[in-house]
Amino acid sequence: MTGEQRRQHVEDVCAAIILSGQPVTFDEVAERTGLGRATLYRNPDLRSIIEEHRTRGREAHTLTGLTTEIAHLRIALEAVAETVRRHEEELRRLRKTGQH
């Protein structure tokens, strides 16, 4: 598993824990990912992902928490939309060059 895949896996597990209504803990993330707690604590990227989700989980039911989550989702959606636009442009370019 690459570093990016590991980060994404930890991100997905944290989101699933929050959706299940449970608190995000290093123990729970370690159990669900199969990674050791020490790995999660020592790797700065993984640790920050977990700590971010812990904060989000605690704030999830407050107005401030919801506002923050909406802002995060808007940023993520804009990034996805930009990626889709780039892919569509690339497909159009490839189709155009393939016809000639």
PDB file of C-alpha atoms in Angstrom, residues 4-83:
ATOM      1  CA  GLU A   4      -1.302   7.986  -0.435  1.00  0.00           C
ATOM      2  CA  GLN A   5      -3.415   4.819  -0.318  1.00  0.00           C
ATOM      3  CA  ARG A   6      -2.706   4.481   3.399  1.00  0.00           C
ATOM      4  CA  ARG A   7      -3.735   8.103   4.023  1.00  0.00           C
ATOM      5  CA  GLN A   8      -6.926   7.614   1.995  1.00  0.00           C
ATOM      6  CA  HIS A   9      -7.721   4.401   3.861  1.00  0.00           C
ATOM      7  CA  VAL A  10      -7.316   6.146   7.234  1.00  0.00           C
ATOM      8  CA  GLU A  11      -9.457   9.041   5.959  1.00  0.00           C
ATOM      9  CA  ASP A  12     -12.203   6.649   4.817  1.00  0.00           C
ATOM     10  CA  VAL A  13     -12.151   4.721   8.096  1.00  0.00           C
ATOM     11  CA  CYS A  14     -12.382   7.931  10.137  1.00  0.00           C
ATOM     12  CA  ALA A  15     -15.355   9.092   8.080  1.00  0.00           C
ATOM     13  CA  ALA A  16     -17.055   5.708   8.538  1.00  0.00           C
ATOM     14  CA  ILE A  17     -16.516   5.856  12.298  1.00  0.00           C
ATOM     15  CA  ILE A  18     -18.100   9.308  12.469  1.00  0.00           C
ATOM     16  CA  LEU A  19     -21.032   8.169  10.315  1.00  0.00           C
ATOM     17  CA  SER A  20     -21.592   5.247  12.661  1.00  0.00           C
ATOM     18  CA  GLY A  21     -21.916   7.706  15.545  1.00  0.00           C
ATOM     19  CA  GLN A  22     -18.825   6.486  17.364  1.00  0.00           C
ATOM     20  CA  PRO A  23     -15.956   8.675  18.536  1.00  0.00           C
ATOM     21  CA  VAL A  24     -12.805   8.564  16.436  1.00  0.00           C
ATOM     22  CA  THR A  25     -10.009   7.037  18.506  1.00  0.00           C
ATOM     23  CA  PHE A  26      -6.575   5.773  17.585  1.00  0.00           C
ATOM     24  CA  ASP A  27      -7.572   2.328  18.879  1.00  0.00           C
ATOM     25  CA  GLU A  28     -10.661   2.195  16.659  1.00  0.00           C
ATOM     26  CA  VAL A  29      -8.798   3.430  13.583  1.00  0.00           C
ATOM     27  CA  ALA A  30      -5.988   0.928  14.220  1.00  0.00           C
ATOM     28  CA  GLU A  31      -8.475  -1.921  14.530  1.00  0.00           C
ATOM     29  CA  ARG A  32     -10.389  -1.001  11.381  1.00  0.00           C
ATOM     30  CA  THR A  33      -7.327  -0.302   9.217  1.00  0.00           C
ATOM     31  CA  GLY A  34      -5.104  -3.081  10.465  1.00  0.00           C
ATOM     32  CA  LEU A  35      -2.342  -0.552  11.131  1.00  0.00           C
ATOM     33  CA  GLY A  36      -0.595  -0.412  14.475  1.00  0.00           C
ATOM     34  CA  ARG A  37      -1.412   2.352  16.944  1.00  0.00           C
ATOM     35  CA  ALA A  38       2.263   3.268  17.046  1.00  0.00           C
ATOM     36  CA  THR A  39       2.255   3.730  13.264  1.00  0.00           C
ATOM     37  CA  LEU A  40      -0.782   5.998  13.491  1.00  0.00           C
ATOM     38  CA  TYR A  41       0.791   8.069  16.268  1.00  0.00           C
ATOM     39  CA  ARG A  42       4.279   8.302  14.734  1.00  0.00           C
ATOM     40  CA  ASN A  43       3.270   9.104  11.155  1.00  0.00           C
ATOM     41  CA  PRO A  44       2.534  12.868  11.143  1.00  0.00           C
ATOM     42  CA  ASP A  45       0.163  12.654   8.147  1.00  0.00           C
ATOM     43  CA  LEU A  46      -1.907   9.832   9.595  1.00  0.00           C
ATOM     44  CA  ARG A  47      -1.947  11.388  13.038  1.00  0.00           C
ATOM     45  CA  SER A  48      -3.195  14.719  11.682  1.00  0.00           C
ATOM     46  CA  ILE A  49      -5.967  12.987   9.721  1.00  0.00           C
ATOM     47  CA  ILE A  50      -7.161  11.201  12.854  1.00  0.00           C
ATOM     48  CA  GLU A  51      -6.935  14.314  15.008  1.00  0.00           C
ATOM     49  CA  GLU A  52      -8.861  16.330  12.408  1.00  0.00           C
ATOM     50  CA  HIS A  53     -11.634  13.731  12.377  1.00  0.00           C
ATOM     51  CA  ARG A  54     -11.677  13.583  16.167  1.00  0.00           C
ATOM     52  CA  THR A  55     -12.310  17.325  16.218  1.00  0.00           C
ATOM     53  CA  ARG A  56     -14.949  17.072  13.487  1.00  0.00           C
ATOM     54  CA  GLY A  57     -16.664  14.249  15.325  1.00  0.00           C
ATOM     55  CA  ARG A  58     -16.923  16.282  18.517  1.00  0.00           C
ATOM     56  CA  GLU A  59     -18.165  19.362  16.657  1.00  0.00           C
ATOM     57  CA  ALA A  60     -20.447  17.514  14.252  1.00  0.00           C
ATOM     58  CA  HIS A  61     -23.652  18.441  16.024  1.00  0.00           C
ATOM     59  CA  THR A  62     -22.903  22.111  16.651  1.00  0.00           C
ATOM     60  CA  LEU A  63     -23.790  24.926  14.274  1.00  0.00           C
ATOM     61  CA  THR A  64     -20.121  25.868  14.012  1.00  0.00           C
ATOM     62  CA  GLY A  65     -19.225  22.251  13.299  1.00  0.00           C
ATOM     63  CA  LEU A  66     -21.843  21.973  10.582  1.00  0.00           C
ATOM     64  CA  THR A  67     -20.715  25.252   9.026  1.00  0.00           C
ATOM     65  CA  THR A  68     -17.119  24.039   9.002  1.00  0.00           C
ATOM     66  CA  GLU A  69     -18.127  20.699   7.505  1.00  0.00           C
ATOM     67  CA  ILE A  70     -20.120  22.429   4.752  1.00  0.00           C
ATOM     68  CA  ALA A  71     -17.093  24.591   3.954  1.00  0.00           C
ATOM     69  CA  HIS A  72     -14.870  21.480   3.758  1.00  0.00           C
ATOM     70  CA  LEU A  73     -17.390  19.733   1.528  1.00  0.00           C
ATOM     71  CA  ARG A  74     -17.681  22.749  -0.766  1.00  0.00           C
ATOM     72  CA  ILE A  75     -13.889  22.863  -1.198  1.00  0.00           C
ATOM     73  CA  ALA A  76     -13.772  19.117  -1.870  1.00  0.00           C
ATOM     74  CA  LEU A  77     -16.627  19.348  -4.378  1.00  0.00           C
ATOM     75  CA  GLU A  78     -14.923  22.202  -6.217  1.00  0.00           C
ATOM     76  CA  ALA A  79     -11.730  20.143  -6.429  1.00  0.00           C
ATOM     77  CA  VAL A  80     -13.649  17.159  -7.815  1.00  0.00           C
ATOM     78  CA  ALA A  81     -15.443  19.385 -10.330  1.00  0.00           C
ATOM     79  CA  GLU A  82     -12.132  20.810 -11.511  1.00  0.00           C
ATOM     80  CA  THR A  83     -10.725  17.298 -11.944  1.00  0.00           C
TER      81      THR A  83
END
